[in-house]
Coordinates of N, CA, C and O and ligand atoms in Angstrom, one line a residue:
X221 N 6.7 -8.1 -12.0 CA 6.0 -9.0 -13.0 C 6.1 -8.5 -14.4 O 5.9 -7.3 -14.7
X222 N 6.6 -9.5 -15.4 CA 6.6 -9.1 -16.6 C 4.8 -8.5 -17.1 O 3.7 -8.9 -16.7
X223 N 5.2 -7.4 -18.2 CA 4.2 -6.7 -18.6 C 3.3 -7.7 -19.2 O 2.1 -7.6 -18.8
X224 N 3.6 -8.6 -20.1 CA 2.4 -9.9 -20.5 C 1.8 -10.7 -19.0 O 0.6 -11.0 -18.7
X225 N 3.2 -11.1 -18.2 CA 2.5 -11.7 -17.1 C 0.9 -11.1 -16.6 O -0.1 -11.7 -16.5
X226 N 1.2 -9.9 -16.5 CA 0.2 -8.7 -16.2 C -1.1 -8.6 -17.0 O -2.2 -8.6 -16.4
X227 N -0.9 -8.5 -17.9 CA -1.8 -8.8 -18.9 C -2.2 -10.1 -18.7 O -3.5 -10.0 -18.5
X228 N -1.8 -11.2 -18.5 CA -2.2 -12.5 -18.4 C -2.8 -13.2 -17.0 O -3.2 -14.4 -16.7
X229 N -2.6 -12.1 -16.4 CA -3.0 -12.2 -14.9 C -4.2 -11.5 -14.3 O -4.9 -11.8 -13.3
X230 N -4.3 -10.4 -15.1 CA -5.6 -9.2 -14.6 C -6.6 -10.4 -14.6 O -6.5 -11.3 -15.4
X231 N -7.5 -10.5 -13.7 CA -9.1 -10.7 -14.1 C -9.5 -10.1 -12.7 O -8.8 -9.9 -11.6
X232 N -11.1 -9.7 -13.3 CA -11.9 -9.2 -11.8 C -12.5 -9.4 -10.9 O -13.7 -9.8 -11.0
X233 N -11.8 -9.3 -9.9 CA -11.7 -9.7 -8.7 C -12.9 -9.0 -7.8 O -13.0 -7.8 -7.7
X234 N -13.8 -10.0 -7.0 CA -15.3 -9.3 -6.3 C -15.3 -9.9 -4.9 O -16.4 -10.2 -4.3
X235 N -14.3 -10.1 -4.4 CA -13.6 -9.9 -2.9 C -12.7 -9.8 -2.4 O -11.8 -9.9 -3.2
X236 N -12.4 -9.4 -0.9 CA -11.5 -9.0 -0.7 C -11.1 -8.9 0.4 O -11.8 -8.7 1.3
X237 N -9.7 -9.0 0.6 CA -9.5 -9.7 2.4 C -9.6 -8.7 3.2 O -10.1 -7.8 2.6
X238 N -9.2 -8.5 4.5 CA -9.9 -7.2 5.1 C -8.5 -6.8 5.5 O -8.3 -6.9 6.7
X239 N -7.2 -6.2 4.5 CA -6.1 -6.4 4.8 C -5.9 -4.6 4.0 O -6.1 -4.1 2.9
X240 N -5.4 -4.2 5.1 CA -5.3 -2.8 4.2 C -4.2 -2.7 2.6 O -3.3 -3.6 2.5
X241 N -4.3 -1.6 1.7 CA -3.2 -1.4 0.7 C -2.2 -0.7 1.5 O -2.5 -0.1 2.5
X242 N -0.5 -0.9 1.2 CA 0.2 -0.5 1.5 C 0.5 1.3 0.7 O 0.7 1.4 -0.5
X243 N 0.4 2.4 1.6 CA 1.2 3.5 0.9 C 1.8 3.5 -0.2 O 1.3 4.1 -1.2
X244 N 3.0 2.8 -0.3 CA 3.8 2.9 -1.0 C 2.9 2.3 -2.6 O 3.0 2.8 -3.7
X245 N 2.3 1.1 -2.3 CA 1.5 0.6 -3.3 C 0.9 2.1 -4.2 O 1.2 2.9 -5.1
X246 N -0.1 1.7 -3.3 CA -1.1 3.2 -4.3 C -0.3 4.1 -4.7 O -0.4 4.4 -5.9
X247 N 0.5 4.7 -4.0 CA 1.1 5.6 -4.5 C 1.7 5.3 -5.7 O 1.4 6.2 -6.4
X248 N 2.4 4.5 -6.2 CA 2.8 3.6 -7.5 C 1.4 3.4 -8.8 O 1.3 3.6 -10.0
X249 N 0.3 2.9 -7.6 CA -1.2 3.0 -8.8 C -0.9 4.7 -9.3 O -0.4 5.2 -10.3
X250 N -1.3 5.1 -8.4 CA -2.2 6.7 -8.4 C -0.2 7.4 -9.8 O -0.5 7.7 -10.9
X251 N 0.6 7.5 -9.5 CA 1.6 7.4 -10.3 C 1.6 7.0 -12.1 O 1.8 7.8 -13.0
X252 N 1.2 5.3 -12.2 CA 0.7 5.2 -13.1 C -0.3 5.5 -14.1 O -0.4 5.6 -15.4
X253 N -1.1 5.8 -13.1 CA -2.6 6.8 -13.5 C -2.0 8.0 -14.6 O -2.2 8.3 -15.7
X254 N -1.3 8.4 -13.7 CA -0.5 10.3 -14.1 C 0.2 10.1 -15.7 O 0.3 10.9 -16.7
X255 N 0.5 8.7 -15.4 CA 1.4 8.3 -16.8 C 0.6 7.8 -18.4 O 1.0 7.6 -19.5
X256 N -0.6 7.8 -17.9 CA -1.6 7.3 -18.8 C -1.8 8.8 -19.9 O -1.8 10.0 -19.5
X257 N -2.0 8.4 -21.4 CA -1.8 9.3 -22.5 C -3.6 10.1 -22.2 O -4.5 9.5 -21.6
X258 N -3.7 11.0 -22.6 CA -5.2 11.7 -22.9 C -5.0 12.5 -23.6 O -3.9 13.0 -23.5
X259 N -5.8 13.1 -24.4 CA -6.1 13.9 -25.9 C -5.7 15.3 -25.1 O -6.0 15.9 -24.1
X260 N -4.7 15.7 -26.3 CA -3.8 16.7 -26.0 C -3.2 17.2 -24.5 O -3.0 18.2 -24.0
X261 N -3.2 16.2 -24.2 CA -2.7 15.8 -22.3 C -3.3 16.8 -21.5 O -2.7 17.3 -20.5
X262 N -4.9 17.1 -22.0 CA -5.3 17.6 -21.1 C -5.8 16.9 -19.8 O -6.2 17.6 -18.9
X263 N -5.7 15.4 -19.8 CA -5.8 14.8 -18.2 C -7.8 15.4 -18.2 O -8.2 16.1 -17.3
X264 N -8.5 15.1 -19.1 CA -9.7 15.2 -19.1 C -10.4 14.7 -18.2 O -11.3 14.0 -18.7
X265 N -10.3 14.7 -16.7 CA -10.9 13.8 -15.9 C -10.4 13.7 -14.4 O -9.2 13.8 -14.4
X266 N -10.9 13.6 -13.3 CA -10.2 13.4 -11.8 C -10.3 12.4 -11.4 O -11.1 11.6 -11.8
X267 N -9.6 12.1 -10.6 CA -9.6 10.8 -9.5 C -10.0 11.2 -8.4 O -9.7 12.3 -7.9
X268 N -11.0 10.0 -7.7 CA -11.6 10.5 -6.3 C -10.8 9.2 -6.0 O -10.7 8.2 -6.7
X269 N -10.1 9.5 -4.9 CA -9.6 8.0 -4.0 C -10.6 8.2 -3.0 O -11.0 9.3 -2.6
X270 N -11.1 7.1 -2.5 CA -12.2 7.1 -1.3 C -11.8 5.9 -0.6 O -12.0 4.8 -0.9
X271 N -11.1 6.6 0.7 CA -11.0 4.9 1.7 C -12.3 5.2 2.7 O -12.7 4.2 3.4
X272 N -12.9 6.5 2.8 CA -14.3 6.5 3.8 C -15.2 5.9 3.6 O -15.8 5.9 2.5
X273 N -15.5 4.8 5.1 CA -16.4 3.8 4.9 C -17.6 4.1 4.7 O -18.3 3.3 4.1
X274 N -18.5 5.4 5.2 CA -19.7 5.9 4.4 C -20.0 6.3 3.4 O -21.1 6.4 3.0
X275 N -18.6 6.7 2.4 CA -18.7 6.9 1.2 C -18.7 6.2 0.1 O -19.0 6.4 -1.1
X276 N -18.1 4.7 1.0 CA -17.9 3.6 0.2 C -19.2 2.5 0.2 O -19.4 1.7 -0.7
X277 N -20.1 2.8 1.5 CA -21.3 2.3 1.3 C -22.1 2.9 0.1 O -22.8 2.2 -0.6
X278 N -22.1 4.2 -0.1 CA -22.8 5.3 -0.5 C -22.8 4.9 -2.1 O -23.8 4.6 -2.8
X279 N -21.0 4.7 -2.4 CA -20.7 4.0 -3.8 C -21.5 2.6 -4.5 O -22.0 2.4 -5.6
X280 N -21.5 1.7 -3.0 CA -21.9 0.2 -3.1 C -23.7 0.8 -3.7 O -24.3 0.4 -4.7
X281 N -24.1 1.7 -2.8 CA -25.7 1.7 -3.2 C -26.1 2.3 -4.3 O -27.2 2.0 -4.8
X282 N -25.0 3.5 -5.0 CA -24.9 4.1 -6.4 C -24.9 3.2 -7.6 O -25.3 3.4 -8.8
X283 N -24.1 1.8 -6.9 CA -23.6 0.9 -7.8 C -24.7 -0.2 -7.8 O -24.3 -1.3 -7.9
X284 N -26.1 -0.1 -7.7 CA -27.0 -1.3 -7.8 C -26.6 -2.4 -6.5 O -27.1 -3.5 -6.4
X285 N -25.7 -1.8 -5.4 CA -25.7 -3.0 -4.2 C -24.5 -3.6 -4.5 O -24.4 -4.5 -3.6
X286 N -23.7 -3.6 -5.1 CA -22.4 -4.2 -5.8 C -21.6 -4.2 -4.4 O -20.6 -3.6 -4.7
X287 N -21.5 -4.5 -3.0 CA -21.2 -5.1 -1.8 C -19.6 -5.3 -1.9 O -19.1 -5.1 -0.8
X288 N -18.9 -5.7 -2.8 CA -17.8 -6.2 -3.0 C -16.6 -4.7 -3.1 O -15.4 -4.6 -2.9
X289 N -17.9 -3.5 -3.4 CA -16.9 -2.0 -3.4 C -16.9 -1.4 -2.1 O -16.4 -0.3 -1.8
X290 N -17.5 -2.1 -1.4 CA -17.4 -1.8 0.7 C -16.6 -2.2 1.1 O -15.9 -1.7 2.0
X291 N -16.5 -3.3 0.3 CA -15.7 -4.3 1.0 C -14.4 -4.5 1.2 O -13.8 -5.3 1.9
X292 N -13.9 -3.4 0.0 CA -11.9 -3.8 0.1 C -12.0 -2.0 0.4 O -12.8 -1.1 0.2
X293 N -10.6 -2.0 0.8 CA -10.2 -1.0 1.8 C -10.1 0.3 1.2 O -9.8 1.3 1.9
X294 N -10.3 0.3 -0.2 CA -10.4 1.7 -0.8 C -10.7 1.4 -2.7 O -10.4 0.6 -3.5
X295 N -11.5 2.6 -2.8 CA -11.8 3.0 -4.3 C -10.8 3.9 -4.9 O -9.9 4.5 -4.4
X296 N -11.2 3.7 -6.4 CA -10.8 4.6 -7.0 C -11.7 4.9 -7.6 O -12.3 3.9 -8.1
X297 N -12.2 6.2 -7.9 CA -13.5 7.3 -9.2 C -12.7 7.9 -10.4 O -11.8 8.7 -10.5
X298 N -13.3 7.3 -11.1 CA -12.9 8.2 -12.3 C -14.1 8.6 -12.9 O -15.0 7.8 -13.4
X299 N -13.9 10.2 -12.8 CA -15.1 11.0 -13.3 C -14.2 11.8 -14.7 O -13.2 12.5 -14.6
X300 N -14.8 11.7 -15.3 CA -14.6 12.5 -16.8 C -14.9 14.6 -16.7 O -15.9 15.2 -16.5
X301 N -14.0 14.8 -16.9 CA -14.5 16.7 -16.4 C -14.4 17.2 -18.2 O -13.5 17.6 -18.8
X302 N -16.1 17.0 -18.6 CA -15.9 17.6 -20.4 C -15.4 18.8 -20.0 O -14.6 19.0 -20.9
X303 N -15.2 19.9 -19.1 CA -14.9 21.2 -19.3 C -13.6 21.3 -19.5 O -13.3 22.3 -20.1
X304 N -12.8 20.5 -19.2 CA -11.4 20.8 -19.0 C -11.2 20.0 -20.9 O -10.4 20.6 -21.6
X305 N -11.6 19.1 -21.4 CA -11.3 18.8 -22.6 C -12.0 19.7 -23.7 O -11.6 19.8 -24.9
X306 N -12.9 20.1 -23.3 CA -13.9 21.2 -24.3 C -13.1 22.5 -24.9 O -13.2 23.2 -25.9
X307 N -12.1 22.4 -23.2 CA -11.6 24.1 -23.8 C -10.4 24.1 -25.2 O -10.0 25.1 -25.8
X308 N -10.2 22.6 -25.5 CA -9.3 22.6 -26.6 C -10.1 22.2 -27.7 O -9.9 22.6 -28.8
X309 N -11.3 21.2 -27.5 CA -11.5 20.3 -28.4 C -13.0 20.4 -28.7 O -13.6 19.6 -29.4
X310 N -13.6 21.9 -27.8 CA -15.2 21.6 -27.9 C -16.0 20.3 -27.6 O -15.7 19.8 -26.5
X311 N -16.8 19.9 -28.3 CA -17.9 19.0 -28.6 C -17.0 17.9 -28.4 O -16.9 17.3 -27.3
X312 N -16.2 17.5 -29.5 CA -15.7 16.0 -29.1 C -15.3 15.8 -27.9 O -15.6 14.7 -27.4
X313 N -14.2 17.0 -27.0 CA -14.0 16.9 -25.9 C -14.9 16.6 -25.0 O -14.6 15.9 -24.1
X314 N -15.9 17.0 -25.2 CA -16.9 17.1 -24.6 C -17.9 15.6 -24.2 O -18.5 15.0 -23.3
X315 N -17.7 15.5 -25.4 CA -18.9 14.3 -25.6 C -17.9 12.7 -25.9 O -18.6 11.8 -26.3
X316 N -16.2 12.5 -25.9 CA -15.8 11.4 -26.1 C -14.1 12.4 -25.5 O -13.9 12.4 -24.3
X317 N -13.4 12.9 -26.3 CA -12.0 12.7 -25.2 C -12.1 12.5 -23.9 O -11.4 11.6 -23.5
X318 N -12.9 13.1 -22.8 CA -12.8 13.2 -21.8 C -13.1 11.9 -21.2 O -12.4 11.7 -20.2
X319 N -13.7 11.2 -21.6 CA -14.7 9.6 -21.3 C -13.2 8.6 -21.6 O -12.9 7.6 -21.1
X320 N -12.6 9.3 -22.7 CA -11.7 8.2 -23.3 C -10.5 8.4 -22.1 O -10.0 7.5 -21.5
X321 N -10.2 9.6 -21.9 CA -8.7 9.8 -21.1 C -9.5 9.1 -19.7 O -8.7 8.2 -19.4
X322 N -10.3 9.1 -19.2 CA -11.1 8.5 -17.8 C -10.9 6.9 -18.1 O -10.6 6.1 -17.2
X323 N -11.1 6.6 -19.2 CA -10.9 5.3 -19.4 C -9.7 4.8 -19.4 O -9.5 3.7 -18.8
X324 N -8.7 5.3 -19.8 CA -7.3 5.0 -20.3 C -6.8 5.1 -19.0 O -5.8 4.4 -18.8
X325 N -7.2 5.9 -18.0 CA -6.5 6.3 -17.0 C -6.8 4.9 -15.8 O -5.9 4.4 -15.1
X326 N -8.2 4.5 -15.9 CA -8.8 3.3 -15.0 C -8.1 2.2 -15.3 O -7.8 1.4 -14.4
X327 N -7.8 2.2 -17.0 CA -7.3 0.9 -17.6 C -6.0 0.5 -17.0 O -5.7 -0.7 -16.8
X328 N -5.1 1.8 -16.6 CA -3.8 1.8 -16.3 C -3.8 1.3 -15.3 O -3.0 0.4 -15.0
X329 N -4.7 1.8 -14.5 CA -4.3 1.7 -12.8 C -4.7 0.0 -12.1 O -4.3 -0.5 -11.1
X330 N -6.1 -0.7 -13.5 CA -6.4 -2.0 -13.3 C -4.9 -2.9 -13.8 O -4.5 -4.0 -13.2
X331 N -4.4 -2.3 -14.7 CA -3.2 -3.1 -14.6 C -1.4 -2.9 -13.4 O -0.5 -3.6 -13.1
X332 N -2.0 -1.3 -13.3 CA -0.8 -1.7 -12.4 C -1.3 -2.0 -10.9 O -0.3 -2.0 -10.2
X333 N -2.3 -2.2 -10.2 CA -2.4 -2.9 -9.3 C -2.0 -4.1 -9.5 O -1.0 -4.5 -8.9
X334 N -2.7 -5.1 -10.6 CA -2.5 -6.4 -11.3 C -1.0 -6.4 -10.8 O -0.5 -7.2 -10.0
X335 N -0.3 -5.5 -11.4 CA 1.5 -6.1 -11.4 C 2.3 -6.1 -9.9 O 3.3 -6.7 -9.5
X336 N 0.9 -5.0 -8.9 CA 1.5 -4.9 -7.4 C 1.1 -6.4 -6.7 O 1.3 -6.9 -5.6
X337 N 0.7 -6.8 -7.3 CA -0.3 -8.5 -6.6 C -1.2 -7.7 -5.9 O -1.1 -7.9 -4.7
X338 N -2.3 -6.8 -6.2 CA -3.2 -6.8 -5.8 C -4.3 -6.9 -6.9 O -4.2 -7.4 -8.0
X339 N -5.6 -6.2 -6.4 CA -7.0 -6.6 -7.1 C -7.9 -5.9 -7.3 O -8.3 -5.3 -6.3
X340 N -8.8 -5.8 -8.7 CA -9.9 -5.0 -8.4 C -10.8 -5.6 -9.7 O -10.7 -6.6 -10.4
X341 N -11.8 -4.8 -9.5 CA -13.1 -5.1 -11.2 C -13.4 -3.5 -11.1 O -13.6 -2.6 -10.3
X342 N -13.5 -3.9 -12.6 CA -14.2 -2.4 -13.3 C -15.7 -2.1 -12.9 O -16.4 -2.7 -13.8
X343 N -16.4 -1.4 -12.2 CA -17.8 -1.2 -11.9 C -17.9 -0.1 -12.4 O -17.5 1.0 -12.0
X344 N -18.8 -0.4 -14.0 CA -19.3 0.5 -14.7 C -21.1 0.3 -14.5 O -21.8 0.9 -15.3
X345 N -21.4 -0.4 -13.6 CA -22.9 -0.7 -13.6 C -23.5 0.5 -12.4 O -23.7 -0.1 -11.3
X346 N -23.8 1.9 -12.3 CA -24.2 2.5 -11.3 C -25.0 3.5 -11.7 O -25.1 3.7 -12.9
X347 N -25.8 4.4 -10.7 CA -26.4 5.6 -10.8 C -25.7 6.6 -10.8 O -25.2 6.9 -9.6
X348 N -25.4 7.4 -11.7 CA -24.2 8.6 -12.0 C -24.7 9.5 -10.9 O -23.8 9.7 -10.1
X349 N -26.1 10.3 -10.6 CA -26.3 11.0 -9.4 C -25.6 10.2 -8.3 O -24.7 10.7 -7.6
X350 N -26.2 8.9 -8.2 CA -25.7 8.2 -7.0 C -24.7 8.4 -6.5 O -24.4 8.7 -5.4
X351 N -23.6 8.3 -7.9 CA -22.2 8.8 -7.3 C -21.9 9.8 -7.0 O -21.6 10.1 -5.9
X352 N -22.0 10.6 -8.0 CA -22.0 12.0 -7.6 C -22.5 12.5 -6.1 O -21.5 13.0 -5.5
X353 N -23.5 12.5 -5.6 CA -23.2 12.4 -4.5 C -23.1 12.1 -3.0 O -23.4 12.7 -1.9
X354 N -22.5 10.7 -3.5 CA -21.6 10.1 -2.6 C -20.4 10.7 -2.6 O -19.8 10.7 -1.6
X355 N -19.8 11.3 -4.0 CA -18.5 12.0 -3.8 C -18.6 13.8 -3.4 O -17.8 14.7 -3.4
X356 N -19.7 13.7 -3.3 CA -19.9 15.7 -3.3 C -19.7 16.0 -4.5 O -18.7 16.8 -4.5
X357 N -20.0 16.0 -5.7 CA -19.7 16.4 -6.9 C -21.0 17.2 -7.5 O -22.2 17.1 -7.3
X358 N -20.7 17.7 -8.0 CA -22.1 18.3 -9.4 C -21.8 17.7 -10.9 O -20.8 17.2 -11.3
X359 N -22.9 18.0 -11.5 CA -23.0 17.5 -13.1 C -21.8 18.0 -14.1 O -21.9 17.6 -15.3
X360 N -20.8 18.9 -13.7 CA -19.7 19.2 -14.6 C -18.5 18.0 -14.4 O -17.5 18.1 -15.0
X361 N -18.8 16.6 -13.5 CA -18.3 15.5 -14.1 C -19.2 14.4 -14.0 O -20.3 14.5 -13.5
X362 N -18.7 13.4 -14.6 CA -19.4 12.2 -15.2 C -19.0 10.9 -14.9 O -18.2 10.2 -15.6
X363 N -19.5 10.5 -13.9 CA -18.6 8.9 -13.5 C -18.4 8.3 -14.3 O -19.3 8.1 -15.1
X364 N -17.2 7.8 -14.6 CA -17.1 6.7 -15.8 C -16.2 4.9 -15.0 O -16.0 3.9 -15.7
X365 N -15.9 5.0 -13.9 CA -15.8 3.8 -13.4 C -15.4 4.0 -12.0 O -15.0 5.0 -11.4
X366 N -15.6 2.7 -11.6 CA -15.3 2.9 -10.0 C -14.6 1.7 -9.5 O -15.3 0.9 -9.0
X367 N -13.1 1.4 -9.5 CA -12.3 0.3 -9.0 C -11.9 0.3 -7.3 O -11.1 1.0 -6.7
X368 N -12.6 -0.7 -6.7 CA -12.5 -1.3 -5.5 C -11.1 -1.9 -5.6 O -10.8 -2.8 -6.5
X369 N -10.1 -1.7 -4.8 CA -9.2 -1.9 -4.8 C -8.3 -2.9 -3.3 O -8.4 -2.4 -2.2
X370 N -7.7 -4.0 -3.5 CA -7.6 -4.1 -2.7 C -7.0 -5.9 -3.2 O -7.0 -6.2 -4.3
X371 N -6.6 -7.0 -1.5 CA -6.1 -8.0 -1.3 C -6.8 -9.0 -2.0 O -7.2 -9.6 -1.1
X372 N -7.2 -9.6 -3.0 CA -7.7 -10.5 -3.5 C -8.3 -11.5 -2.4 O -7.6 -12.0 -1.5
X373 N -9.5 -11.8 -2.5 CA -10.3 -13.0 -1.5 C -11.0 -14.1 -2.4 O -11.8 -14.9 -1.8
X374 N -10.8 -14.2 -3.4 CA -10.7 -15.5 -4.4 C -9.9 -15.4 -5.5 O -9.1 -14.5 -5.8
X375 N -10.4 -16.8 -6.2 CA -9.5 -16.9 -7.5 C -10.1 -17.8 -8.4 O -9.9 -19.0 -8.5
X376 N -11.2 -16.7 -9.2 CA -12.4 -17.7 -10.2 C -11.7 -18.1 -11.3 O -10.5 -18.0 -11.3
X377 N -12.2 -18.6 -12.2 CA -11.6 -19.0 -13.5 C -11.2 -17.9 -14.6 O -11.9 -16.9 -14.5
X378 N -10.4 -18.0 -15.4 CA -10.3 -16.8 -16.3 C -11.1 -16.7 -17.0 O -11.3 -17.8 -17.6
X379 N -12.1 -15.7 -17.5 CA -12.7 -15.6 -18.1 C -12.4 -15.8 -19.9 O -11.6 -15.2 -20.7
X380 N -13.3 -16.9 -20.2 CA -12.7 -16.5 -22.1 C -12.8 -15.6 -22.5 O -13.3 -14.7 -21.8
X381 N -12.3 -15.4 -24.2 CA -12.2 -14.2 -24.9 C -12.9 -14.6 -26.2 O -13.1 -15.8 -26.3
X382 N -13.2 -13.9 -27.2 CA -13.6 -13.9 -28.7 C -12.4 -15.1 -29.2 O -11.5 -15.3 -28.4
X383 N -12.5 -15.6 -30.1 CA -11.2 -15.8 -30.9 C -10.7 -15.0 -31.6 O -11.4 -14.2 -32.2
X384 N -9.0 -14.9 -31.7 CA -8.7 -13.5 -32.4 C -9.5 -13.5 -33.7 O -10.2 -12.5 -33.9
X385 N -9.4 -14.4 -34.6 CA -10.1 -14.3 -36.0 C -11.3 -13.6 -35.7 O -11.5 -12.5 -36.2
X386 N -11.9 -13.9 -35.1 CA -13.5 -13.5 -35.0 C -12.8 -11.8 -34.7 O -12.7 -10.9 -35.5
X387 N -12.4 -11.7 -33.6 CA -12.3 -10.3 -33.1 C -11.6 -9.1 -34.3 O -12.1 -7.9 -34.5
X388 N -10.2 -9.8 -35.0 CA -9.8 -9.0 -35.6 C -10.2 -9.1 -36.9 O -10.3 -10.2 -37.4
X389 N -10.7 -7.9 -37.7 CA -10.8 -7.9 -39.1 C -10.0 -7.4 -39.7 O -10.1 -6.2 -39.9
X390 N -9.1 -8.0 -40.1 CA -8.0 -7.7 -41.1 C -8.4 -7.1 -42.5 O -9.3 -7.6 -43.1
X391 N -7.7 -6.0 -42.8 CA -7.9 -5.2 -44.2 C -6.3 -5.2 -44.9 O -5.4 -4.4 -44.6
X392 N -6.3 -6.0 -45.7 CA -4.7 -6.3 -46.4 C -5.3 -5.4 -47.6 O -4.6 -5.2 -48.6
Ligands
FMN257 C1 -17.2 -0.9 -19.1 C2 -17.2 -2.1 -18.1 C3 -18.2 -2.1 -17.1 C4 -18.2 -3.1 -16.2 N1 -19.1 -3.1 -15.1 C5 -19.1 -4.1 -14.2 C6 -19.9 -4.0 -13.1 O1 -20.7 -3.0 -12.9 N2 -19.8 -5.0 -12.1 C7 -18.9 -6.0 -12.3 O2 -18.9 -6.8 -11.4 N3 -18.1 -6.1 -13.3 C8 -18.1 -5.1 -14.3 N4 -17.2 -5.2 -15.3 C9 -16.2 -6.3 -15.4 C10 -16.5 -7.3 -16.5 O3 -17.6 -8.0 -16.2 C11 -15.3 -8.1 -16.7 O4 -14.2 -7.3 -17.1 C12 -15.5 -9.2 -17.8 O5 -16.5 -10.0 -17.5 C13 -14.3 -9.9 -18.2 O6 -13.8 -10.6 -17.0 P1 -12.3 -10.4 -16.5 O7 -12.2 -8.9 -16.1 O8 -12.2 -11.3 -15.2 O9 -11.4 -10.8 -17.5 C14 -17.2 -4.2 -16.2 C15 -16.2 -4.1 -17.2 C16 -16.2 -3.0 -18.1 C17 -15.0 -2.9 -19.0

């Protein structure tokens, strides 16, 4: 799929068929991920893959009941680790590189599923202990999203956007 197609095609997806991801797939997500930029490439952040179905309930209940991350055949976690960005960057590391490379890294992997024909939504709505642990973690990381990944089981409308005028403020 062309890279605009991709772009033009993401939206989030909150079902999902009961059809496993192929190997080869993920491995391509989890790849792209690697490829994603972060502040001074310290990679400020880990990925939890979770296909265990008690851990994926565990997620669902961290996540306010969000049922739709049970329900496709595997997650992805991205928790932010300030320690590993602090040791270059201190404070900012601490308190925004790490959050941003976690982000950049989720962003990637929402679109290269998108381009494998599969599907997911960004679930930033949870209890950070909750997750934590459900993944076995302690407080030196910071969930910053949780993508349910998996076969698409609808196909809602595209969501609109701002108008660009409104969105962009140009300074000539
Ligand atoms: C930071 C962030 C947090 C979000 N949290 C949730 C969430 O907890 N549950 C959910 O169903 N969707 C969540 N979303 C998905 C948004 O609702 C969705 O991206 C937005 O409505 C635009 O729709 P689209 O992705 O289909 O274009 C989140 C998205 C972002 C970027």
């Amino acid at each position: 799929m062309d890279f605009f197609e991709v772009i033009r095609t993401r939206q989030s997806i909150r079902a999902f068929q009961d059809r496993p991801v192929e190997p080869e797939k993920l491995q391509q997500i989890l790849e792209a991920i690697n490829r994603a930029p972060s502040a001074g490439n310290l990679q400020g952040y880990e990925v939890y893959l979770v296909t265990n179905r008690a851990c994926l309930q565990a997620l669902t209940k961290a996540a306010v009941g969000q049922d739709f991350i049970e329900q496709a055949p595997l997650a992805l976690v991205f928790c932010a680790h300030p320690a590993r960005s602090a040791r270059r960057y201190g404070q900012r590391g601490t308190t925004l590189y790490c959050v941003q490379d976690a982000t950049i890294g989720g962003a990637y992997a929402q679109l290269a599923v998108t381009a494998l024909g599969l599907a997911t939504a960004w679930v930033g709505a949870f209890n950070d202990d909750g997750v934590r642990a459900a993944l076995g973690v302690g407080h030196d990381l910071r969930p910053v999203a949780i993508l349910p990944i998996g076969y698409a089981a609808e196909t809602p409308e595209h969501r609109s956007r701002r108008a660009l005028v409104e969105l962009v403020q140009r300074i000539e």
